[in-house]
Short mmCIF file of C-alpha atoms in Angstrom, two decimals:
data_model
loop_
_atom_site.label_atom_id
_atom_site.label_comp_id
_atom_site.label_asym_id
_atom_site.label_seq_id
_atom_site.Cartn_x
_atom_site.Cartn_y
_atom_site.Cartn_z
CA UNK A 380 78.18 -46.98 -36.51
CA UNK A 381 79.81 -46.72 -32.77
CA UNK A 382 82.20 -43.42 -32.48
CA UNK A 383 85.48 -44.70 -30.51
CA UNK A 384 86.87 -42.05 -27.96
CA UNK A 385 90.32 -42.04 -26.73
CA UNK A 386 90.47 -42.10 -23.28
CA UNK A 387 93.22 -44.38 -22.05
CA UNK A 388 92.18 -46.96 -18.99
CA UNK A 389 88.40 -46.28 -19.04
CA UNK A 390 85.14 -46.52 -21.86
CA UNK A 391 83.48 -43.94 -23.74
CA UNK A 392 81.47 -45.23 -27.04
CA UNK A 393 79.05 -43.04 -29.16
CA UNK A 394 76.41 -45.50 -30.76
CA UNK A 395 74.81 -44.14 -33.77
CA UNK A 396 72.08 -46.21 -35.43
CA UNK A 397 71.15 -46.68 -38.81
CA UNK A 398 68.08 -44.52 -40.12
CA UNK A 399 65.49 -47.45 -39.59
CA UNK A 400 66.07 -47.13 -35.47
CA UNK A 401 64.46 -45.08 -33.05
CA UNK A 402 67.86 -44.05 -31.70
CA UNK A 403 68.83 -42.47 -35.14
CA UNK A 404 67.96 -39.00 -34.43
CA UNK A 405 69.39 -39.82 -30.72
CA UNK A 406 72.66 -41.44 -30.57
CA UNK A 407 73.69 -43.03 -27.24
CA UNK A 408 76.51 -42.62 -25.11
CA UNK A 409 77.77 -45.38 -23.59
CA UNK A 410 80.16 -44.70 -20.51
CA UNK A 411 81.94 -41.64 -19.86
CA UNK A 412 85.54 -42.40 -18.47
CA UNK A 413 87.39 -40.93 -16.47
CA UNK A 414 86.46 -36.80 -15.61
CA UNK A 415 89.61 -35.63 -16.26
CA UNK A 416 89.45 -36.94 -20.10
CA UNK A 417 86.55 -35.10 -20.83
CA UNK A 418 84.65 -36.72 -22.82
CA UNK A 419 81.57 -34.10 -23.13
CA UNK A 420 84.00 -32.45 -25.53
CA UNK A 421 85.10 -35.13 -27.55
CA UNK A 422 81.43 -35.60 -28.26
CA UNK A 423 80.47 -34.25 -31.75
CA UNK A 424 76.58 -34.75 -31.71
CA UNK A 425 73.12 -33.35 -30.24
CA UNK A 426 72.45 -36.37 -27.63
CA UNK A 427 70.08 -37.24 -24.59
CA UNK A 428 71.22 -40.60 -23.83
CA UNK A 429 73.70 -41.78 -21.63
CA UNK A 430 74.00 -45.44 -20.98
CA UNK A 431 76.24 -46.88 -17.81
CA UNK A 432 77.58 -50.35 -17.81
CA UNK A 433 78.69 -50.31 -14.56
CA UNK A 434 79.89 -47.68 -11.34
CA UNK A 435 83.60 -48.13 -11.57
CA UNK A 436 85.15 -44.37 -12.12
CA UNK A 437 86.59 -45.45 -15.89
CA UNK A 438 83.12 -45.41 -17.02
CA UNK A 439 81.38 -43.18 -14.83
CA UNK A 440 83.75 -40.52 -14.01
CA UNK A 441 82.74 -38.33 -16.49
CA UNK A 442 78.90 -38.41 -16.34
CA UNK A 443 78.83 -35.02 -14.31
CA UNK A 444 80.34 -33.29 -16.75
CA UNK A 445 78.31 -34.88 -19.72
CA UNK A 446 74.98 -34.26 -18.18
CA UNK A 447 76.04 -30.22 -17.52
CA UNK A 448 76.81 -29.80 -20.93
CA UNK A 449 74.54 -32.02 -22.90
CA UNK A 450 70.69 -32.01 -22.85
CA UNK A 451 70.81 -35.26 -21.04
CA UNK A 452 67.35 -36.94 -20.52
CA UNK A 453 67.85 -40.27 -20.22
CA UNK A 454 70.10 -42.08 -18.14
CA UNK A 455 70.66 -46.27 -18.34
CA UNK A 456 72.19 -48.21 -15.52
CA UNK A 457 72.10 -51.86 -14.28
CA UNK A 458 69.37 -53.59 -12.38
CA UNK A 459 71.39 -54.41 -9.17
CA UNK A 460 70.78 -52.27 -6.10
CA UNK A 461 74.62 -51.78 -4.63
CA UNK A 462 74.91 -49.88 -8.43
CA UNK A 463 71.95 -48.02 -8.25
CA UNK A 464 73.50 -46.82 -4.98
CA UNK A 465 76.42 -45.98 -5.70
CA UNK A 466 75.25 -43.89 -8.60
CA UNK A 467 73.05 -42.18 -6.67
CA UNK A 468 75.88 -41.31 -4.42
CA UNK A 469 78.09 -40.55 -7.14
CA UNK A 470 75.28 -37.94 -7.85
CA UNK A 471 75.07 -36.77 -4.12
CA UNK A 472 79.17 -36.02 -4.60
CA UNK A 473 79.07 -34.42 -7.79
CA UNK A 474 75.95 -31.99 -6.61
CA UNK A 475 78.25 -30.60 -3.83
CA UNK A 476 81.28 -29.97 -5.34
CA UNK A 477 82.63 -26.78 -5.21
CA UNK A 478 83.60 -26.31 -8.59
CA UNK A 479 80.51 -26.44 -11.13
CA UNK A 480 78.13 -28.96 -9.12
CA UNK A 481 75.03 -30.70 -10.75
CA UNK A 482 72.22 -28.19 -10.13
CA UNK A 483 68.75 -29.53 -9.19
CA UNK A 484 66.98 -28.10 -12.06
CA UNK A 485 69.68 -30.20 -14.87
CA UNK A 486 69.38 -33.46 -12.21
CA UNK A 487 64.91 -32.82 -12.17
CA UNK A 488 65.47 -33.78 -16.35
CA UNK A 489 66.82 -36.94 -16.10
CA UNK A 490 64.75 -40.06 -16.07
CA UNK A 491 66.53 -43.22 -15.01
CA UNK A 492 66.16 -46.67 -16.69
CA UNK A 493 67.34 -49.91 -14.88
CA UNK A 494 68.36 -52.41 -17.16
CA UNK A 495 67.89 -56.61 -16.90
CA UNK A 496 68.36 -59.01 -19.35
CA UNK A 497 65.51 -59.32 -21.70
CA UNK A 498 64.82 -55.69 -21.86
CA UNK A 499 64.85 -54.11 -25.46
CA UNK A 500 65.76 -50.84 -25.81
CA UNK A 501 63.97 -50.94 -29.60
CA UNK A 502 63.96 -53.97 -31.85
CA UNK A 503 67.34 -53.36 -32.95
CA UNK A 504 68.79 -53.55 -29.01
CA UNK A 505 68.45 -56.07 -26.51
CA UNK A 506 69.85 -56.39 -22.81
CA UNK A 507 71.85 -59.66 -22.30
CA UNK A 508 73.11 -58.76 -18.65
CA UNK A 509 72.33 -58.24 -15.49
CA UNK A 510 70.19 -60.75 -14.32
CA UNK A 511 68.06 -59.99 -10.97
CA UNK A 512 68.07 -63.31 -9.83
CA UNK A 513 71.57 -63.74 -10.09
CA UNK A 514 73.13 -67.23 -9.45
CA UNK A 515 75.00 -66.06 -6.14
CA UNK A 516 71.62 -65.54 -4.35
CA UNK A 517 69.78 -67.77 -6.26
CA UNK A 518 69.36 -70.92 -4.22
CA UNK A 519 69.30 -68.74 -1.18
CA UNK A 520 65.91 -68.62 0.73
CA UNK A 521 65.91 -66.71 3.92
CA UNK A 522 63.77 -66.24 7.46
CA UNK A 523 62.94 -63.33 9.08
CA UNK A 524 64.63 -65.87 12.07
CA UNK A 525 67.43 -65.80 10.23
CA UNK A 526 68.06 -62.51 9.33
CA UNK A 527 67.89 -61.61 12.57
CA UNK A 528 70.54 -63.93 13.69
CA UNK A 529 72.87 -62.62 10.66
CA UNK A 530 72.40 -59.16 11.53
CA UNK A 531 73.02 -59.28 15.42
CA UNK A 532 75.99 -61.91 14.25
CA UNK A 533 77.62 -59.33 12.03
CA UNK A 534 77.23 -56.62 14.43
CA UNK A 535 78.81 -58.25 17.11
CA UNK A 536 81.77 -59.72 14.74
CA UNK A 537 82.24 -56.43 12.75
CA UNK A 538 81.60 -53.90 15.26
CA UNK A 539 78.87 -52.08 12.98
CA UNK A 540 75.51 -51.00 13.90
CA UNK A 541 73.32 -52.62 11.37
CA UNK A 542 69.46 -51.33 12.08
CA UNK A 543 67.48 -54.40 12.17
CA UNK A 544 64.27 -52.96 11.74
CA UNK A 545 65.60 -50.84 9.02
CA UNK A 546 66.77 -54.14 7.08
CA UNK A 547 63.85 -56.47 7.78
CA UNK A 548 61.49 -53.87 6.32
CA UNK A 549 63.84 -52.55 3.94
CA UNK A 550 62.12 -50.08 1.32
CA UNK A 551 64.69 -48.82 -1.38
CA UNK A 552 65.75 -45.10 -1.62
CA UNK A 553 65.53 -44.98 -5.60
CA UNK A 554 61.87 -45.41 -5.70
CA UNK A 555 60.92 -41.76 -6.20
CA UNK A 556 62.59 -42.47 -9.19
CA UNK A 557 61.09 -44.64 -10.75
CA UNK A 558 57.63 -44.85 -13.01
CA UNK A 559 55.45 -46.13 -11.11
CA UNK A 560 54.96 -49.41 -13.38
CA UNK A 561 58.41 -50.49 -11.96
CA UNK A 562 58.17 -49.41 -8.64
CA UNK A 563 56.34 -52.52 -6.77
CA UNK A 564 58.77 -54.78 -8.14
CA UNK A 565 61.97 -53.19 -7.83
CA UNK A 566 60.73 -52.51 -4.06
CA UNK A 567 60.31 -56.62 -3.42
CA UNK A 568 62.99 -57.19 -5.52
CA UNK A 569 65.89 -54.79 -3.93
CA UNK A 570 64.17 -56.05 -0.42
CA UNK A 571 65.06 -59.71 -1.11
CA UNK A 572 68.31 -58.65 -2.56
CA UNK A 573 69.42 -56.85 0.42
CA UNK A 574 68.08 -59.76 2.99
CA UNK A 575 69.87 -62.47 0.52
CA UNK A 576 73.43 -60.11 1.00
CA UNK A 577 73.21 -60.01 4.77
CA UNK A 578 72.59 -63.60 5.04
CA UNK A 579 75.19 -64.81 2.65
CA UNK A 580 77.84 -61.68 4.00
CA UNK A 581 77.54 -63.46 7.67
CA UNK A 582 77.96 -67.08 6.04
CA UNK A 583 81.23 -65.39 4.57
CA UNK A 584 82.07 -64.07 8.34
CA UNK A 585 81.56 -67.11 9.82
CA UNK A 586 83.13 -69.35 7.21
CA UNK A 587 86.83 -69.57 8.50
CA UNK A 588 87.81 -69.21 4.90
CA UNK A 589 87.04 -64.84 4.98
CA UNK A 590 88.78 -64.68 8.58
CA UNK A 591 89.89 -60.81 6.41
CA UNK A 592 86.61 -59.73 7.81
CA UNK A 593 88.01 -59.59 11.78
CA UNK A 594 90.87 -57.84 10.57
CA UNK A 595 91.43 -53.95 10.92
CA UNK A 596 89.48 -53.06 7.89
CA UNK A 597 86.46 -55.15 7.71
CA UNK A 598 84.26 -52.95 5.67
CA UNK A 599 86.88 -51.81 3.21
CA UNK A 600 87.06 -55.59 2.56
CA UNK A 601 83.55 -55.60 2.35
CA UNK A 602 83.14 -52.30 -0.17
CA UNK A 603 85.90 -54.83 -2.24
CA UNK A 604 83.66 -57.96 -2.48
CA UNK A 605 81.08 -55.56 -3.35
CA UNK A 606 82.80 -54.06 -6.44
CA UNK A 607 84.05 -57.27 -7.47
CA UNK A 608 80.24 -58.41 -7.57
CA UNK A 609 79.56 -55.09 -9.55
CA UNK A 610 81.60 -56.36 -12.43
CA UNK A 611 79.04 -59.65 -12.96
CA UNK A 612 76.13 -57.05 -13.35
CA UNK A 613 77.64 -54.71 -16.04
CA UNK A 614 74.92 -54.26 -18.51
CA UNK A 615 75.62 -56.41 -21.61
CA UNK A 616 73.80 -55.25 -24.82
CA UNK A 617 73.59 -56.21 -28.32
CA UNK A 618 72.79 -53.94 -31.61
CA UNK A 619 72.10 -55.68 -34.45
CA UNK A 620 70.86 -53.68 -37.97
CA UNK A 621 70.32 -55.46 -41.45
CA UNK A 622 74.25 -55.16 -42.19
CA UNK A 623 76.34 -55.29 -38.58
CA UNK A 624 75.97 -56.22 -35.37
CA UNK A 625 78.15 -54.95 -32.09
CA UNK A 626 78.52 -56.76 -28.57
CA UNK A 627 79.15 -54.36 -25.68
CA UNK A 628 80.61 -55.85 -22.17
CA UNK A 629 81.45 -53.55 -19.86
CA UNK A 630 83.85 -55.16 -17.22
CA UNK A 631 81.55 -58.47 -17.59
CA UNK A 632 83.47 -61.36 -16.74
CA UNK A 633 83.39 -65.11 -17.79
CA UNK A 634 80.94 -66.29 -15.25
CA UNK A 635 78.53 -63.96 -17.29
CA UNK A 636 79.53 -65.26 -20.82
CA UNK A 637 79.05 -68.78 -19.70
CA UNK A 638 75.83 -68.16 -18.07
CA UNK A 639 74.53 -66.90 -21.31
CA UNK A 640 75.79 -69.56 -23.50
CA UNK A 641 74.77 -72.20 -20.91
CA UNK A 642 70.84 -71.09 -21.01
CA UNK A 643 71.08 -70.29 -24.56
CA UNK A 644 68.70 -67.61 -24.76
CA UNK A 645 70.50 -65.04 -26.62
CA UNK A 646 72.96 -65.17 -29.41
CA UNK A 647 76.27 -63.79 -28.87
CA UNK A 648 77.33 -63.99 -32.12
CA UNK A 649 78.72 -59.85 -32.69
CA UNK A 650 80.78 -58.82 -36.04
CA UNK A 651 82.36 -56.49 -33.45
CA UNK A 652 83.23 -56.75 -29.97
CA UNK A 653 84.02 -54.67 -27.52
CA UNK A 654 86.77 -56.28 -25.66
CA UNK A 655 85.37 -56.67 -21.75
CA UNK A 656 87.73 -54.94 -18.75
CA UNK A 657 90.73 -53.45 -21.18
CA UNK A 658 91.40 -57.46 -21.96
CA UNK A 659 91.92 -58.65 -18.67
CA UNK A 660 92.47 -62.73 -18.39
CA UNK A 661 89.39 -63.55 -16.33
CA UNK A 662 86.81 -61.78 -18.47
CA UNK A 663 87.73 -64.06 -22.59
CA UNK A 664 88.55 -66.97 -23.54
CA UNK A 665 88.88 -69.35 -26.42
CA UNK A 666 85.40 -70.74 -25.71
CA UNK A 667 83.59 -67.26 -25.49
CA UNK A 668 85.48 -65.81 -28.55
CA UNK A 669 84.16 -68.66 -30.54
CA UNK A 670 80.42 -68.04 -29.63
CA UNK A 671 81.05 -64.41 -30.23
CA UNK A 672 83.22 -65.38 -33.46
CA UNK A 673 83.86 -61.34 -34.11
CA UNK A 674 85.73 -60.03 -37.51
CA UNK A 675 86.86 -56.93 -35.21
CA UNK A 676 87.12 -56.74 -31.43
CA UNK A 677 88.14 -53.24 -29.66
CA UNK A 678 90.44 -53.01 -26.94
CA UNK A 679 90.41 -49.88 -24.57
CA UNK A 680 93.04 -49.84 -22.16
CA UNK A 681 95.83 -47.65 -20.48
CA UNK A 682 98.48 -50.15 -19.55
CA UNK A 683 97.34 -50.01 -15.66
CA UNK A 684 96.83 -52.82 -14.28
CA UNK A 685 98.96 -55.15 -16.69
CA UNK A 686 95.81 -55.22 -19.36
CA UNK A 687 95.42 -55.80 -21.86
CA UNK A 688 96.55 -59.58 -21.61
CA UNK A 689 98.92 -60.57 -24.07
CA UNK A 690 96.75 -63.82 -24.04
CA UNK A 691 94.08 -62.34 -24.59
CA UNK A 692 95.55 -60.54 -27.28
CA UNK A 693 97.03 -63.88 -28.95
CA UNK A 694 93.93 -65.44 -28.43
CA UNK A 695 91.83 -62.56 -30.70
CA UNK A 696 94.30 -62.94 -33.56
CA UNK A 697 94.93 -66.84 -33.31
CA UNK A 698 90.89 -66.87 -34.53
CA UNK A 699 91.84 -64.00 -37.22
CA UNK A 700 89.70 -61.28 -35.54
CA UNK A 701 91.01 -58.13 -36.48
CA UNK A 702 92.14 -55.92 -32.91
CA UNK A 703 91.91 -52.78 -32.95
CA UNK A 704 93.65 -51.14 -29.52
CA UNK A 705 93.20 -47.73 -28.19
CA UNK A 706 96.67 -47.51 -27.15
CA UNK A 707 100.08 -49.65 -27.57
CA UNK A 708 100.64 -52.46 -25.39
CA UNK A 709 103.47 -51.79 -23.15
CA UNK A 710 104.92 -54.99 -21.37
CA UNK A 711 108.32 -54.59 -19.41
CA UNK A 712 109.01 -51.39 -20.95
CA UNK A 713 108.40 -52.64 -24.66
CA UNK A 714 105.93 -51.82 -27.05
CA UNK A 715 104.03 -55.17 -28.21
CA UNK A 716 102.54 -53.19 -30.65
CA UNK A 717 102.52 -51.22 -33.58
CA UNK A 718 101.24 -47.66 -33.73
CA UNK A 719 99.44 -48.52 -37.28
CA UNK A 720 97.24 -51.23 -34.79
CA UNK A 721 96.05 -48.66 -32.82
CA UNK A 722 93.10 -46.42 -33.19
CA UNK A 723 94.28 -43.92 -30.63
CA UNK A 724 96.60 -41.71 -32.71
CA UNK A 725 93.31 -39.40 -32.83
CA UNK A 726 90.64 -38.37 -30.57
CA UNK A 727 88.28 -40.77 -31.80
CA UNK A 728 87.65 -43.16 -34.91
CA UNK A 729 84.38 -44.41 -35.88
CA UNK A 730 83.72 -48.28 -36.93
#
């Protein structure tokens, strides 16, 4: 059973298992929204699990918050390093706020878990998405030769001060983190992630096609195409128990669906799905629905942004899956929807 909070544009799930899994007695939290919707409160049950899909602020914003108030122990995030930066830094912020800052002794509890495809989280849970070899990087083999070229190139183009010593023997900041079964290979790993990004960042420079780079905010532009990346390596899970199964997305887009159905390792088929990126256009379609083929499909959103789609929405009940919407779709000032389609006329609703 998944508990459904309210919290506009953003994601907050509570995953409860059935009796027979050894997350019964320890539900998980999946996202956190937004801080200022609070989700530690909405949050009804003892729990020590907080899963992140991804670092965008509508589903980690409130992790601070949750971690000070709940006995927080374990914490979930994806196997990609910009992430595991930038929740680190998120961390960093949060522990030097003025106004009730993580202390060192809550922060000491917490044990982090990256998360790759393949990875079960029990035998009723598996991990569908990220991939570390990703397809961006994967044909991609680079020399130290090189390297060095791409790093004095971007320098000179961007006006930075990349170390090249610093990159060429790159050792990760997250290690101390880690058990240290996981630790080798997340070191070679993040190292040839971080080589393959400089080298295919100065292809982008040079390429007359991302001429935005020599304009007067190369890095903000840089931060962007970094983000945008961040969405591909959402963790994607599956729960399946002897009676229902649930599909969870985060901000996943279709280039991840059709990887997945293209290698056929995994079955997507879900009885409920939750909807990826508040229904944006580039993240369903028809063919992905179909290998899903959900009776119920969730949609969080907050009208930002123009999502959900309204084909995206026309496409869920053209295959008679039942939507079920956080709030009403508002499009040019009207109300696509019906209050009695919504499940946010309460805190929360469980499915």
């Amino acid at each position: 059973m998944i508990e459904v909070y309210n919290v506009g544009q953003g994601d907050s799930f509570l995953l409860k298992p059935n009796s027979n899994c050894c997350f019964s007695n320890n539900p998980i939290l999946i996202d956190c929204a937004n801080a200022y919707q609070n989700v530690y409160k909405k949050i009804k049950y003892p729990i020590d699990n907080v899963l992140i899909t991804h670092s965008d602020n509508d589903h980690i914003g409130g992790l601070a918050d949750v971690i000070t108030n709940k006995n927080i122990t374990n914490l979930y995030v994806p196997y990609y390093l910009p992430e595991i930066i930038a929740v680190l830094n998120y961390f960093e912020k949060k522990s030097n706020r003025k106004v009730k800052p993580l202390s060192e002794s809550i922060m000491n509890k917490i044990n982090i878990h990256m998360l790759k495809e393949g990875d079960p989280l029990c035998s009723h849970i598996v991990i569908l998405n990220p991939v570390i070899e990703h397809d961006i990087f994967k044909k991609i083999t680079v020399l130290n030769k090189e390297l060095q070229e791409a790093i004095e190139n971007l320098n000179k183009t961007l006006n930075i001060s990349l170390d090249e010593q610093e990159i060429l023997e790159y050792k990760s900041d997250v290690l101390e983190y880690l058990d240290t079964n996981t630790r080798g290979e997340y070191q070679e790993n993040s190292k040839t992630f971080v080589h393959k990004f400089i080298y295919r960042l100065n292809l982008m420079v040079l390429n007359s096609r991302y001429t935005m780079f020599n304009n007067r905010y190369p890095l903000s532009k840089i931060k962007q195409k970094i983000k945008y990346d961040a969405n591909k390596f959402s963790i994607i899970f599956k729960y399946q128990d002897t009676k229902i199964s649930y599909l969870f997305t985060g901000d996943a887009d279709t280039t991840v669906f059709n990887r997945i159905i293209k290698y056929g390792k995994y079955n997507l088929e879900a009885d409920i799905l939750k909807v990826p990126h508040h229904g944006s256009k580039e993240n369903l379609n028809q063919n992905i629905i179909n290998r899903i083929n959900p009776k119920y499909a969730i949609v969080r959103h907050g009208n930002q942004h123009g999502h959900p789609s309204e084909d995206i929405i026309k496409i869920l009940e053209n295959s008679k899956v039942q939507v079920f919407l956080t709030n009403d779709i508002i499009k040019n000032i009207t109300s696509i929807t019906s209050t009695k389609q919504t499940i946010g006329a309460v805190a929360s609703n469980e499915i």
